[in-house]
Structures are given as C-alpha cells and as structure tokens.
Coordinates of C-alpha atoms in Angstrom, one line a residue:
M1 CA -4.6 5.9 -21.9
N2 CA -1.0 4.5 -21.8
I3 CA 1.2 4.8 -18.7
S4 CA 3.5 7.5 -20.2
R5 CA 0.6 9.9 -20.8
S6 CA -0.7 9.2 -17.3
I7 CA 2.7 10.0 -15.8
N8 CA 2.8 13.3 -17.8
F9 CA -0.7 14.2 -16.8
F10 CA 0.1 13.4 -13.2
C11 CA 3.2 15.5 -13.2
I12 CA 1.4 18.5 -14.7
V13 CA -1.5 18.3 -12.2
V14 CA 0.6 17.6 -9.1
G15 CA 3.2 20.2 -10.0
G16 CA 0.6 22.8 -10.6
L17 CA -1.2 22.1 -7.4
I18 CA 2.1 22.2 -5.4
A19 CA 3.2 25.4 -7.0
F20 CA -0.2 27.0 -6.4
Y21 CA -0.2 25.8 -2.8
A22 CA 3.3 27.0 -2.1
N23 CA 2.6 30.4 -3.6
A24 CA -0.8 30.8 -1.9
E25 CA 0.6 30.6 1.7
Q26 CA 1.3 33.8 3.7
K27 CA 4.9 32.8 4.1
Q28 CA 6.0 31.2 0.8
N29 CA 8.0 28.0 0.9
T30 CA 10.5 28.6 -1.9
Y31 CA 11.7 25.0 -2.1
L32 CA 8.2 23.6 -2.4
L33 CA 7.5 26.2 -5.1
I34 CA 10.6 25.1 -7.0
V35 CA 9.6 21.4 -6.7
G36 CA 6.1 22.2 -8.1
I37 CA 7.5 24.2 -11.0
V38 CA 10.0 21.5 -11.9
L39 CA 7.3 18.8 -11.9
L40 CA 5.0 21.0 -13.9
M41 CA 7.7 21.8 -16.5
L42 CA 8.8 18.1 -16.6
G43 CA 5.2 17.1 -17.5
V44 CA 4.9 19.7 -20.1
Y45 CA 8.2 18.8 -21.7
R46 CA 7.4 15.1 -21.8
T47 CA 4.0 15.9 -23.3
S48 CA 5.4 18.2 -26.0
R49 CA 8.2 15.7 -26.9
N50 CA 5.5 13.3 -28.1
I51 CA 3.7 15.8 -30.3
P52 CA 4.7 15.4 -34.0
S53 CA 6.1 18.3 -35.9
K54 CA 4.5 19.9 -38.9
S55 CA 4.9 18.2 -42.2
E56 CA 8.4 18.5 -43.7
K57 CA 7.3 19.4 -47.2
P58 CA 7.7 23.1 -48.2
E59 CA 4.6 25.2 -47.7
E60 CA 3.1 27.1 -50.6
P61 CA 2.8 30.9 -50.0
F62 CA -0.6 32.1 -48.9
V63 CA -0.9 34.7 -51.6
K64 CA 0.0 33.4 -55.0
T65 CA 1.4 35.9 -57.6
E66 CA -0.1 36.1 -61.0
M67 CA 1.9 35.7 -64.1
K68 CA 1.5 38.8 -66.4
D69 CA 1.2 38.0 -70.0
E70 CA 3.6 39.9 -72.2
I71 CA 2.1 41.4 -75.3

C-alpha cells in the first residue's frame, strides 16, 4: 500500500471517529464535529480522485432495435 492511499485511509478513519465522538457527547462540540467531517470528506475526495472514469467509447443501447424487412 503506497503512502497516498494510507493517508486517505487514515483521514477517513480518523475523521469518522472524531465526527462520531463529537456527535455522541451529551453537549456536542461543534468545532470538533466540523474538523471530523472535513477530514472525512478530504479522505473521500482524495480517494475518489484516483478512481478512473468509465471508458470514453460510446455505449451501445441495452435494447437493440430490429430492422424490419420491407416487402
């Protein structure tokens, strides 16, 4: 596992734990919740940035139409 993927995973896990902890307290700490959500979203963004897009070639339709023979 390379260092970039490790950082992404770390951000997602730590951000989720911080957000969960900040939300679970009786008196919620808003700033801690914001920091957790920002870390979580940063990790998700960095991970999704590395996922390749679908192929660029045009897709064929799922249902193909049949050519009717003219008589």
